[in-house]
Amino acid sequence: MLTLDKLHICQGDFHLRADLTVPRGARCAIMGPSGGGKSTLLAAIAGFLPPVSGRILWDGQDITAQPPGERPLSILFQDQNLFPHLSVAQNLAIGLSPQLRLNADQQARIDQALDRTGLQGLARRKPGALSGGQQSRVALARALLRARPLLLLDEPFAALGPALKRDMLDLVDAIASEQGATVLMVTHDPEDARAFADLTLLVAEGRAHPPQPTGPLLDNPPPALRVYLGG
Amino acid sequence: MARRLREISWPAPLAALLVAALVLGTLGAVAIRAGGFGVLRPTDLSALWFTIWQAAVSAAVSCLLAVPVARALARRRFRGRGLLISLLGAPFILPTIVAVMGLLTVFGRRGMVNAGLEGMGLPGLTIYGAHGVILAHVFFNLPLATRMILHGWQGIPAERFRLAAALGFGPGDIRRHLEIPMLRAILPGAFLAIFLVCLTSFAVALTLGGGPRATTVELAIYQAFRFDFDLARAASLGLVQVALCLGALAITARVTLPSSFGAGLDRPLPMQAPGRAAVVHDIIAITTATAFLLVPIGTVLARGLPGIGALPPSLWAATGTSVALALGSTALTLALALPLALAATRATWAEAAGMLPLTASSLVIGTGLFVILRPVVNPTALALPVTLVVNAAMSLPFALRMILPEARVLAADYDRLATSLGLAGLARLRYLTLPRLARPLGFSAGLSAAFSMGDLGVITLFAGGDQKTLPLALFQLMGAYRMDQAAAAAAVLMALTFALFWAFDRIGQHADPR
């Protein structure tokens, strides 16, 4: 369970407050107007933005002071999720051991992750030689390998076409189910939220609101969300 | 704030501290030792005046001559054009003393120009004195100015020329509406860049200048130091030089200097070359500039290459010393520049520390070190380590300028990803930082190795006895009028300088995994 306990984040003169919990194993969409603080919220959870006050807890344990790499989570950014000068296999290995020293067991896990994400035979390629969809799969494969209980998606599939994006979300869903992981996903698309997320968390007007069931929330949106969705 | 500071690991503050201690420490020593400005002689004031005057004239002449050459290169396409443009970058790393040697073989007392004049029954000219100093500065900076102005020419969008053609502009209209506005934007920066370089000119003044009417402040420091052993006066002159550098830096802060490096020198022809008279102009501009740059170098090589086998062992010892110094100084430059560049993406103090050596000149730092070291050890014994450290410090601002833009891109693109994966310490250096920065690191390593290899600066203050670098040995051969040996030594020096630059640059390109 992810708990944001009276969290106050400040970036310049932008303020965001959050006091909420996301249950373990949930698929939670994060929606709200542009510039509302969706990415800021993820950056704070991931540890890139120290909060002014409040705490971030995972299963009751305070992780507010932990450095990003040690938190029980993986994050996929909008872009730059791969090191372009390293091969696909190295990009995966770096998720297991930053020193790139792997034992036979870890090597086998990398091969499994490549199979699982449909990247067989691409291990030695550089990211530049992959399609956009394949690049997303490599990033997902690394998250799969790291097997952290919380997965944060900051619109990593925004540049993909609708069909490809749906494929990726299915893959995320399958991987998260296997691992019992909790997923927080920023999205602009209500259809994505309906298809993927049982819960939706609205970020608007300086507040991150507690997550609510996606269907009812979108069917009957509060004013801030209604303006954003239009119509 | 505490969190931000923790992100910067210890090498950067240590590097900043070392640079600050070297530059500010030596400046402090110079200021304490300086006997006030009362010890300055009238000749020192004329040295100050000459320094500013020759820098201004050298910069103006270089810029004026560069305009027709750059215009010709911008509007002509011919075989070898790319090579010629690359060659224009070469004087930047050419050892000063080699260039002086080349100019002497062409314009010197027994050079080809005087031989020609004599053949025609005309009086000869002498290269020593103010005009010799300016000639050498133009030799070094004409290519620099040409590249900067060429950049300006190629920065005029092709659409502008298309519009001009559509409106039926003649050459005069193009000049007035397109070229003169561009030159007005580029020339002040080019002038200033060259002016700055010439302000701290030492080796050129040492070899071609001297005397009451062609002494720069740097040279005056050397003379006060070596000839009069008047440390108080040398230190006071050092303060004058620092004031000059600070004044010049204050002016540069207000003007953006155009870049003389970089890609984009071979875009499609942006303009229609006008008529026949222009063709003649362009041919003259390109051939004259090429001859002015290549003939002196070619003559040195032609004269020197056959004599390399006969060089005495002492000269090869000096060569070994110089290569070792260059390698050591390069390693030190990178060890300072890389952590400072990485830290400078987050903290301004790191960039300021790396630029600090610009406020002093090599002879000022040398004088300061001498003052500090003399009570403790015999400074002559430390000639080589001192040279190594000072060379590294003088290369640092250049290296930092090369690395910093790429370090900024690296931080913007991959800092978060690396941090989210816990990639830190040596693993981060090995798998992220070094591969991504390989190119600018290789290029700056090449520059600092070449600078150090060809440097004839602080070593002249400290040298005594048998500890010699190759440029110093070459200078002494020239002083003894053993010109054949000097030419051979110059050929060796030039070859090694370019080889070092080329090797480091290649290593960087090769290590770049892109």
XYZ file of C-alpha atoms in Angstrom:
745
model
C 0.000 0.000 0.000
C 1.319 3.417 -0.998
C 0.578 6.164 1.484
C 1.139 9.868 0.878
C 0.865 11.317 4.350
C 0.110 15.074 4.354
C 2.620 15.428 1.526
C 3.497 18.982 0.427
C 5.610 19.413 -2.694
C 6.867 22.759 -3.900
C 8.535 23.618 -7.191
C 9.213 27.329 -7.533
C 5.806 28.877 -6.785
C 3.905 25.716 -7.723
C 2.482 23.813 -4.760
C 0.962 20.351 -4.664
C -0.601 18.673 -1.647
C -1.518 15.016 -1.316
C -2.988 12.973 1.531
C -4.106 9.611 0.190
C -3.466 5.887 -0.097
C -3.319 3.568 -3.091
C -4.105 -0.066 -2.206
C -1.629 -2.795 -2.984
C -2.004 -4.399 -6.409
C -4.149 -1.531 -7.748
C -4.002 -0.152 -11.291
C -4.346 3.554 -10.714
C -4.579 6.172 -13.475
C -3.452 9.724 -12.735
C -5.473 12.305 -14.658
C -5.813 16.043 -14.641
C -5.107 19.180 -16.666
C -1.657 19.820 -18.169
C 0.624 21.572 -15.725
C -1.585 20.308 -12.905
C 1.262 18.388 -11.282
C 0.841 14.778 -12.469
C 4.510 14.325 -13.360
C 5.537 16.318 -10.293
C 3.643 13.863 -8.105
C 5.417 10.901 -9.724
C 8.804 12.649 -9.427
C 8.207 13.114 -5.702
C 7.170 9.476 -5.198
C 10.221 8.337 -7.197
C 12.497 10.500 -5.038
C 13.594 13.181 -7.505
C 11.868 15.978 -5.664
C 12.260 16.177 -1.884
C 8.933 17.211 -0.337
C 8.683 20.314 1.818
C 6.808 18.324 4.447
C 4.911 15.083 4.901
C 5.885 11.481 4.346
C 5.808 8.834 1.643
C 5.243 5.306 2.954
C 5.291 1.912 1.300
C 3.528 -0.787 3.370
C 3.924 1.388 6.413
C 7.634 1.924 5.961
C 8.790 5.531 5.553
C 10.726 5.889 2.260
C 10.764 9.712 2.129
C 14.502 9.937 2.730
C 15.561 7.004 0.544
C 17.553 7.771 -2.611
C 15.651 7.040 -5.869
C 17.560 3.870 -6.745
C 16.791 2.242 -3.404
C 13.056 2.858 -3.318
C 10.784 -0.140 -3.850
C 9.757 1.077 -7.287
C 10.621 1.307 -10.981
C 9.774 4.355 -13.086
C 9.360 4.714 -16.838
C 9.775 8.288 -18.081
C 8.186 9.946 -21.116
C 11.429 9.435 -23.029
C 15.114 8.628 -22.411
C 14.329 5.339 -20.715
C 17.304 3.602 -22.334
C 21.011 4.374 -22.600
C 21.541 4.681 -26.364
C 25.206 3.651 -26.211
C 24.519 0.353 -24.422
C 23.059 -2.771 -26.055
C 19.599 -4.056 -25.189
C 21.138 -6.756 -22.988
C 23.302 -4.190 -21.168
C 20.323 -1.895 -20.702
C 18.543 -4.773 -18.979
C 21.601 -5.886 -17.009
C 22.088 -2.404 -15.570
C 18.713 -2.825 -13.883
C 19.984 -5.874 -12.016
C 23.550 -4.781 -11.346
C 24.786 -1.253 -12.081
C 28.312 -2.741 -12.255
C 27.062 -4.979 -15.102
C 28.441 -8.027 -13.302
C 25.936 -10.819 -13.738
C 25.905 -14.378 -12.487
C 24.512 -17.246 -14.575
C 21.161 -17.034 -12.858
C 20.779 -13.334 -13.624
C 21.862 -13.951 -17.208
C 19.114 -16.558 -17.535
C 16.576 -14.103 -16.106
C 17.545 -11.566 -18.761
C 16.955 -14.125 -21.482
C 13.559 -14.949 -19.955
C 12.640 -11.261 -19.778
C 13.568 -10.828 -23.452
C 11.351 -13.777 -24.367
C 8.541 -12.578 -22.163
C 8.476 -9.150 -23.846
C 8.859 -10.437 -27.388
C 12.419 -9.220 -27.878
C 14.041 -12.541 -28.808
C 17.175 -12.102 -30.904
C 17.491 -8.366 -30.241
C 19.781 -8.595 -27.200
C 22.843 -7.248 -28.961
C 21.171 -4.370 -30.755
C 21.501 -0.757 -29.682
C 18.262 1.113 -28.885
C 18.709 3.284 -31.986
C 18.242 0.181 -34.141
C 14.857 -0.639 -32.551
C 11.366 0.630 -33.319
C 9.552 2.815 -30.798
C 7.447 -0.117 -29.661
C 10.504 -2.332 -29.193
C 12.218 0.404 -27.166
C 9.194 0.524 -24.851
C 9.380 -3.255 -24.505
C 13.032 -3.042 -23.428
C 12.138 -0.511 -20.736
C 9.288 -2.751 -19.590
C 11.550 -5.797 -19.602
C 13.915 -3.971 -17.268
C 11.069 -3.086 -14.924
C 10.078 -6.776 -15.042
C 13.618 -7.794 -14.077
C 13.872 -5.312 -11.243
C 10.618 -6.749 -9.871
C 9.912 -3.817 -7.561
C 6.451 -3.820 -6.002
C 5.509 -0.356 -7.359
C 5.623 0.665 -11.026
C 5.310 4.330 -12.032
C 4.507 5.148 -15.674
C 4.962 8.804 -16.660
C 3.340 8.476 -20.106
C 6.101 6.280 -21.517
C 3.887 5.143 -24.414
C 2.607 8.577 -25.414
C 4.550 8.529 -28.682
C 3.133 5.167 -29.795
C 0.057 4.651 -31.983
C -3.255 3.574 -30.338
C -2.957 -0.153 -31.154
C 0.663 -0.353 -30.024
C -0.141 1.590 -26.863
C -2.943 -0.859 -26.041
C -0.497 -3.761 -26.541
C 1.948 -2.150 -24.131
C -0.723 -1.580 -21.508
C -1.751 -5.231 -21.821
C 1.862 -6.231 -21.316
C 2.146 -3.930 -18.276
C -1.033 -5.437 -16.878
C 0.207 -9.003 -17.397
C 3.623 -8.317 -15.841
C 2.122 -6.440 -12.901
C -0.371 -9.248 -12.277
C 2.380 -11.879 -12.277
C 4.369 -9.879 -9.762
C 1.477 -8.538 -7.731
C 2.781 -5.032 -8.449
C 0.938 -1.777 -7.929
C 0.867 0.506 -11.000
C 0.492 4.281 -11.090
C 0.071 5.606 -14.619
C -0.184 9.191 -15.856
C -2.557 9.396 -18.817
C -4.439 11.973 -20.876
C -6.746 9.456 -22.462
C -9.951 8.517 -20.587
C -10.232 5.365 -22.729
C -6.823 4.207 -21.466
C -7.926 4.868 -17.916
C -11.158 2.891 -18.387
C -9.430 -0.007 -20.082
C -6.477 -0.285 -17.758
C -7.146 1.282 -14.394
C -9.626 0.236 -11.762
C -8.865 3.426 -9.846
C -8.245 7.004 -10.983
C -6.529 9.714 -9.037
C -7.338 13.298 -10.020
C -4.585 15.916 -9.798
C -5.917 19.457 -10.167
C -5.840 22.864 -8.512
C -2.833 22.035 -6.368
C -4.273 18.829 -4.900
C -3.900 15.139 -5.590
C -7.303 13.699 -4.669
C -7.689 10.211 -3.193
C -8.215 7.574 -5.919
C -11.780 6.634 -6.858
C -13.189 3.871 -9.025
C -12.497 4.885 -12.619
C -15.888 4.194 -14.240
C -18.086 6.204 -11.867
C -15.544 9.023 -11.694
C -15.406 9.448 -15.467
C -19.178 8.992 -15.857
C -19.858 11.668 -13.323
C -16.760 13.876 -13.184
C -16.223 16.646 -10.636
C -16.012 20.171 -12.159
C -12.205 20.290 -12.535
C -12.144 16.979 -14.395
C -15.203 17.881 -16.477
C -13.498 21.015 -17.798
C -10.402 18.974 -18.613
C -12.325 16.198 -20.384
C -14.487 18.700 -22.266
C -18.167 18.255 -23.051
C 20.118 22.702 -0.221
C 21.915 20.084 1.843
C 20.509 17.465 -0.487
C 21.768 19.295 -3.569
C 25.263 19.580 -2.161
C 25.336 15.895 -1.376
C 24.720 15.076 -5.038
C 28.111 16.545 -5.988
C 30.794 14.036 -5.123
C 34.132 14.990 -3.624
C 36.359 15.213 -6.757
C 34.737 18.456 -7.940
C 35.235 20.499 -4.743
C 38.764 19.109 -4.526
C 39.519 20.153 -8.126
C 38.015 23.591 -7.511
C 40.085 23.960 -4.366
C 43.324 23.010 -6.148
C 42.707 25.442 -9.015
C 41.721 28.227 -6.636
C 44.780 27.570 -4.464
C 47.075 27.663 -7.497
C 45.627 30.776 -9.137
C 44.644 32.822 -6.087
C 47.642 31.611 -4.080
C 50.122 32.676 -6.728
C 48.266 35.962 -7.291
C 48.435 36.573 -3.549
C 52.150 35.824 -3.495
C 52.672 38.158 -6.448
C 50.637 40.917 -4.791
C 52.566 40.611 -1.518
C 55.933 40.504 -3.243
C 55.120 43.367 -5.604
C 56.955 46.465 -4.540
C 53.993 48.655 -5.452
C 53.743 50.406 -8.757
C 56.543 52.763 -7.769
C 59.161 50.213 -8.805
C 57.895 50.215 -12.391
C 60.135 51.949 -14.886
C 59.058 54.136 -17.789
C 59.859 51.187 -20.096
C 57.264 49.127 -18.255
C 54.607 51.682 -19.086
C 55.586 51.525 -22.735
C 55.346 47.713 -22.442
C 51.768 48.127 -21.235
C 51.007 50.492 -24.074
C 52.678 48.206 -26.633
C 50.755 45.172 -25.345
C 47.393 46.842 -25.888
C 48.410 48.472 -29.161
C 49.858 45.373 -30.805
C 46.885 43.268 -29.687
C 44.481 45.780 -31.220
C 46.451 46.067 -34.474
C 46.934 42.282 -34.750
C 43.223 41.700 -34.216
C 42.187 44.413 -36.681
C 44.559 43.246 -39.423
C 43.572 39.590 -38.930
C 39.876 40.432 -39.179
C 40.250 42.710 -42.213
C 42.309 40.178 -44.157
C 39.983 37.353 -43.144
C 36.887 38.937 -44.718
C 37.836 38.375 -48.392
C 39.214 34.901 -47.620
C 36.064 33.863 -45.776
C 33.876 35.298 -48.538
C 35.819 33.371 -51.163
C 35.564 30.149 -49.176
C 31.859 30.707 -48.608
C 30.949 31.173 -52.268
C 33.348 28.802 -54.032
C 33.471 25.041 -54.196
C 36.745 23.506 -55.293
C 38.750 20.409 -54.704
C 40.610 20.488 -51.387
C 38.275 23.124 -49.947
C 37.335 20.913 -46.999
C 40.979 20.130 -46.343
C 41.864 23.822 -46.498
C 39.154 24.666 -43.958
C 40.472 21.919 -41.660
C 43.986 23.302 -42.084
C 42.705 26.693 -40.954
C 42.162 25.055 -37.560
C 45.765 23.884 -37.393
C 47.492 27.125 -36.238
C 45.418 26.833 -33.061
C 47.619 23.959 -31.925
C 50.786 24.772 -33.895
C 53.640 25.483 -31.441
C 54.393 29.210 -31.503
C 58.086 28.659 -31.779
C 57.645 26.510 -34.910
C 55.588 29.217 -36.569
C 58.190 31.820 -35.663
C 60.856 29.578 -37.126
C 58.810 29.326 -40.328
C 58.271 33.063 -40.543
C 62.012 33.592 -40.067
C 62.818 31.289 -42.981
C 60.476 33.299 -45.210
C 60.731 36.867 -43.914
C 63.996 36.702 -41.936
C 67.296 38.260 -42.818
C 68.330 35.324 -45.009
C 64.769 34.379 -45.903
C 63.289 34.124 -49.372
C 61.525 37.479 -49.319
C 64.749 39.342 -48.605
C 66.596 37.245 -51.170
C 63.984 38.301 -53.733
C 64.231 41.964 -52.750
C 67.996 41.812 -52.962
C 67.727 40.261 -56.425
C 65.667 43.223 -57.520
C 68.149 45.622 -55.977
C 65.691 46.729 -53.286
C 66.560 47.272 -49.615
C 65.822 44.330 -47.323
C 63.323 44.310 -44.493
C 63.755 43.080 -40.968
C 61.273 40.852 -39.185
C 62.399 41.834 -35.695
C 60.373 44.457 -33.897
C 56.750 45.488 -33.663
C 55.806 44.536 -37.211
C 57.355 41.080 -36.741
C 55.243 40.545 -33.633
C 52.136 41.641 -35.522
C 53.035 39.498 -38.542
C 53.283 36.422 -36.323
C 50.014 37.224 -34.573
C 48.282 37.617 -37.920
C 49.772 34.303 -39.010
C 48.148 32.620 -36.008
C 44.881 34.482 -35.976
C 44.008 35.039 -39.619
C 42.830 31.399 -39.843
C 40.876 31.759 -36.603
C 39.167 34.908 -37.878
C 38.510 33.299 -41.263
C 36.725 30.375 -39.645
C 34.613 32.625 -37.449
C 33.581 34.843 -40.366
C 32.989 31.829 -42.613
C 30.604 30.556 -39.965
C 28.808 33.887 -40.142
C 28.545 33.695 -43.913
C 27.156 30.213 -43.801
C 24.784 31.233 -41.068
C 22.926 33.491 -43.500
C 19.891 31.346 -44.400
C 19.734 30.160 -48.017
C 16.176 31.530 -48.170
C 17.569 35.025 -47.685
C 19.717 34.648 -50.808
C 16.772 33.137 -52.686
C 14.690 36.154 -51.769
C 17.519 38.460 -52.841
C 17.680 36.703 -56.214
C 13.890 36.911 -56.581
C 14.031 40.652 -55.929
C 16.804 41.072 -58.490
C 19.504 42.191 -56.034
C 22.890 42.988 -57.553
C 26.158 42.258 -55.715
C 26.058 45.721 -54.120
C 22.552 45.147 -52.774
C 23.501 41.746 -51.390
C 26.483 43.290 -49.659
C 24.395 46.032 -48.166
C 21.383 44.002 -47.070
C 22.874 40.620 -46.224
C 26.642 40.634 -45.839
C 27.362 43.872 -44.021
C 24.731 43.236 -41.306
C 26.266 39.770 -40.784
C 29.789 41.180 -40.561
C 28.611 43.838 -38.159
C 27.338 41.050 -35.898
C 30.374 38.772 -36.214
C 33.400 41.061 -36.423
C 33.328 42.594 -32.913
C 33.414 39.127 -31.349
C 36.152 37.922 -33.681
C 38.202 41.058 -32.991
C 37.824 40.609 -29.259
C 38.723 36.908 -29.290
C 41.982 37.659 -31.107
C 42.674 40.736 -29.011
C 42.444 38.570 -25.875
C 44.840 35.953 -27.208
C 47.391 38.596 -28.198
C 47.219 40.331 -24.797
C 49.081 37.467 -23.138
C 51.498 36.929 -26.011
C 54.861 35.845 -24.727
C 56.730 33.449 -27.030
C 56.215 35.635 -30.115
C 57.423 38.732 -28.285
C 60.327 36.778 -26.815
C 61.546 35.636 -30.224
C 60.622 38.504 -32.539
C 60.110 41.433 -30.191
C 62.138 42.867 -27.373
C 63.780 46.213 -27.044
C 62.059 49.348 -25.851
C 59.470 49.416 -28.621
C 58.360 45.794 -28.916
C 58.097 44.411 -25.387
C 54.844 43.016 -24.053
C 54.021 42.941 -20.353
C 54.579 39.188 -20.298
C 58.006 39.655 -21.846
C 58.767 42.457 -19.383
C 57.978 40.074 -16.511
C 60.423 37.586 -17.977
C 63.132 40.221 -18.432
C 62.708 41.673 -14.946
C 62.930 38.137 -13.660
C 65.747 36.648 -15.730
C 67.950 39.611 -16.541
C 67.551 41.934 -13.565
C 66.381 39.326 -11.076
C 64.119 42.059 -9.762
C 61.290 40.013 -8.225
C 59.487 43.075 -6.882
C 59.282 44.572 -10.366
C 58.343 41.236 -11.965
C 55.544 40.898 -9.426
C 54.313 44.450 -10.007
C 54.266 43.753 -13.744
C 52.342 40.580 -12.935
C 49.657 42.704 -11.290
C 49.527 44.886 -14.401
C 49.019 41.749 -16.518
C 46.245 40.517 -14.215
C 44.521 43.892 -14.474
C 44.744 43.595 -18.287
C 43.221 40.099 -18.236
C 40.435 41.121 -15.850
C 39.614 44.169 -17.958
C 39.487 42.070 -21.104
C 37.323 39.429 -19.388
C 34.947 42.131 -18.215
C 34.526 43.251 -21.827
C 34.058 39.685 -23.100
C 31.309 39.074 -20.591
C 29.244 41.599 -22.594
C 29.987 40.200 -26.045
C 29.323 36.667 -27.220
C 32.395 35.269 -28.880
C 31.661 33.433 -32.126
C 32.779 29.826 -32.269
C 35.619 28.834 -34.530
C 35.056 25.103 -34.169
C 32.151 22.917 -34.991
C 30.318 21.392 -37.865
C 28.279 23.008 -40.569
C 31.155 24.156 -42.723
C 30.013 22.303 -45.805
C 26.395 23.098 -46.410
C 25.112 23.406 -49.984
C 26.178 26.521 -51.802
C 24.098 29.286 -50.240
C 24.621 31.873 -52.924
C 25.252 32.379 -56.566
C 28.825 33.389 -57.164
C 28.874 36.658 -59.088
C 30.871 37.567 -62.185
C 34.387 37.273 -63.452
C 36.036 40.053 -61.451
C 34.844 38.323 -58.288
C 36.375 35.044 -59.436
C 39.743 36.741 -59.769
C 39.357 38.329 -56.321
C 38.484 34.996 -54.779
C 41.351 33.155 -56.411
C 43.793 35.811 -55.214
C 42.359 35.764 -51.672
C 42.481 31.995 -51.333
C 45.923 31.508 -52.899
C 47.537 34.333 -50.966
C 46.117 33.183 -47.648
C 47.048 29.573 -48.317
C 50.584 30.540 -49.332
C 50.956 32.817 -46.297
C 49.985 29.933 -44.035
C 51.621 26.996 -45.761
C 54.882 28.335 -47.173
C 56.523 29.078 -43.797
C 55.531 25.664 -42.454
C 56.525 23.914 -45.661
C 59.921 25.626 -45.651
C 60.625 24.560 -42.093
C 59.712 20.994 -42.942
C 61.761 20.983 -46.144
C 64.759 22.358 -44.337
C 64.326 20.355 -41.151
C 63.337 16.867 -42.235
C 66.708 15.886 -43.750
C 68.504 16.969 -40.565
C 66.431 14.981 -38.077
C 68.841 12.034 -38.109
C 71.742 14.284 -37.143
C 70.078 15.830 -34.091
C 72.181 15.488 -30.927
C 71.103 13.116 -28.115
C 70.420 16.052 -25.784
C 67.662 17.130 -28.132
C 66.050 13.726 -28.046
C 66.207 13.853 -24.254
C 64.350 17.194 -24.383
C 61.838 15.576 -26.757
C 61.215 12.769 -24.271
C 60.780 15.313 -21.484
C 58.281 17.290 -23.550
C 56.186 14.242 -24.426
C 56.140 13.110 -20.791
C 55.158 16.633 -19.696
C 52.406 16.780 -22.311
C 50.961 13.444 -21.215
C 51.128 14.346 -17.520
C 49.642 17.772 -18.090
C 46.834 16.295 -20.200
C 45.992 13.775 -17.494
C 45.880 16.549 -14.909
C 43.738 18.781 -17.151
C 41.165 16.024 -17.615
C 41.251 15.052 -13.936
C 40.322 18.662 -13.130
C 38.017 19.392 -16.060
C 35.769 16.318 -15.931
C 34.609 16.600 -12.298
C 34.261 20.374 -12.655
C 32.184 19.989 -15.838
C 29.905 17.411 -14.201
C 29.471 19.594 -11.130
C 28.992 22.734 -13.235
C 25.693 21.323 -14.525
C 24.375 21.841 -10.985
C 26.546 24.494 -9.350
C 27.934 27.704 -10.796
C 30.989 27.720 -8.531
C 32.415 24.757 -10.443
C 32.392 26.602 -13.761
C 33.836 29.717 -12.143
C 36.673 27.667 -10.640
C 37.496 26.152 -14.023
C 37.593 29.567 -15.695
C 39.752 31.066 -12.942
C 43.068 30.517 -14.793
C 41.881 33.037 -17.411
C 42.475 35.799 -14.890
C 46.196 35.083 -14.764
C 48.799 34.389 -17.383
C 51.307 31.591 -17.371
C 54.164 33.917 -16.443
C 52.171 35.490 -13.609
C 51.447 32.067 -12.095
C 55.078 31.142 -12.703
C 56.328 34.236 -10.883
C 53.987 33.512 -7.981
C 55.135 29.910 -7.724
C 58.743 31.048 -7.780
C 58.095 33.478 -4.932
C 56.324 30.769 -2.926
C 58.824 27.983 -3.610
C 62.093 29.869 -3.265
C 62.259 29.943 0.538
C 61.608 26.183 0.628
C 63.446 24.619 -2.298
C 65.587 25.566 -5.248
C 62.898 26.486 -7.811
C 65.064 25.336 -10.704
C 64.828 21.791 -9.414
C 61.071 21.982 -9.790
C 61.074 23.431 -13.334
C 59.348 20.424 -14.873
C 56.616 19.811 -12.255
C 55.839 23.535 -12.238
C 55.578 23.568 -16.028
C 53.286 20.543 -15.931
C 50.942 22.122 -13.391
C 50.860 25.536 -15.060
C 50.235 24.025 -18.506
C 47.363 21.967 -17.109
C 45.868 25.039 -15.445
C 46.117 27.098 -18.641
C 44.391 24.343 -20.678
C 41.620 23.903 -18.130
C 39.294 26.720 -19.332
C 39.467 25.429 -22.919
C 38.796 21.842 -21.845
C 35.919 22.914 -19.646
C 34.354 24.884 -22.503
C 34.536 21.809 -24.730
C 33.142 19.356 -22.167
C 30.518 21.459 -20.423
C 27.878 21.667 -23.206
C 27.938 17.876 -23.617
C 27.887 17.376 -19.857
C 24.740 19.525 -19.719
C 23.061 17.370 -22.368
C 24.128 14.251 -20.490
C 22.668 15.536 -17.236
C 19.409 16.617 -18.865
C 18.937 13.327 -20.715
C 20.165 10.623 -18.362
C 20.610 11.877 -14.793
C 17.147 10.765 -13.713
C 17.323 7.402 -15.421
C 20.753 6.637 -13.948
C 19.630 7.748 -10.495
C 16.403 5.739 -10.657
C 18.478 2.637 -11.442
C 20.965 3.360 -8.670
C 23.808 3.779 -11.174
C 26.498 5.626 -9.194
C 30.208 5.998 -8.531
C 32.715 4.224 -10.755
C 30.060 2.163 -12.549
C 28.326 5.377 -13.601
C 31.642 6.836 -14.764
C 32.441 3.730 -16.778
C 29.073 2.914 -18.334
C 27.523 6.348 -18.675
C 29.786 9.368 -18.247
C 32.912 8.303 -20.129
C 31.108 6.759 -23.125
C 28.773 9.733 -23.535
C 31.536 12.338 -23.128
C 34.227 10.466 -25.075
C 34.307 12.918 -27.982
C 34.743 16.209 -26.102
C 37.109 14.487 -23.673
C 39.284 13.212 -26.523
C 39.221 16.575 -28.244
C 40.159 18.484 -25.093
C 42.852 15.947 -24.299
C 44.259 16.534 -27.787
C 44.162 20.309 -27.303
C 45.862 20.224 -23.903
C 48.514 17.784 -25.072
C 49.258 20.028 -28.057
C 49.312 23.183 -25.903
C 51.683 21.611 -23.431
C 53.887 20.076 -26.106
C 54.397 23.413 -27.854
C 54.451 25.637 -24.787
C 57.293 28.046 -24.370
C 56.186 30.003 -21.336
C 56.743 29.326 -17.681
C 59.613 26.926 -18.427
C 61.741 29.914 -19.493
C 61.469 31.365 -15.979
C 62.516 28.229 -14.160
C 64.846 26.489 -16.544
C 68.486 26.209 -15.742
C 71.028 23.539 -16.496
C 69.918 20.429 -18.299
C 66.186 20.298 -17.695
C 64.871 21.327 -21.058
C 61.730 20.957 -23.057
C 61.826 20.664 -26.825
C 60.471 24.195 -27.462
C 63.101 25.586 -25.081
C 65.876 23.626 -26.777
C 64.619 24.905 -30.128
C 64.599 28.476 -28.824
C 68.202 28.102 -27.667
C 69.270 26.675 -31.036
C 67.680 29.684 -32.764
C 69.447 32.011 -30.329
C 72.727 30.364 -31.285
C 71.885 30.764 -35.010
C 72.127 27.015 -35.603
C 69.260 27.241 -38.023
C 69.560 23.842 -39.680
C 69.381 22.041 -36.360
C 66.628 24.407 -35.275
C 64.608 23.555 -38.387
C 65.061 19.838 -37.735
C 63.969 20.287 -34.107
C 60.995 22.351 -35.294
C 59.977 19.557 -37.681
C 60.106 17.038 -34.826
C 58.157 19.334 -32.526
C 55.474 20.017 -35.102
C 55.095 16.338 -35.994
C 54.781 15.277 -32.350
C 52.339 18.066 -31.511
C 49.981 17.155 -34.328
C 50.426 13.435 -33.653
C 49.433 13.887 -29.998
C 46.403 15.958 -30.916
C 45.358 13.507 -33.607
C 45.840 10.469 -31.374
C 43.758 11.814 -28.486
C 41.045 13.081 -30.781
C 40.892 9.678 -32.504
C 40.749 7.841 -29.189
C 37.789 10.003 -28.229
C 35.980 9.384 -31.504
C 36.737 5.690 -31.324
C 35.502 5.402 -27.738
C 32.253 7.130 -28.641
C 29.824 4.222 -28.985
C 27.388 6.186 -31.120
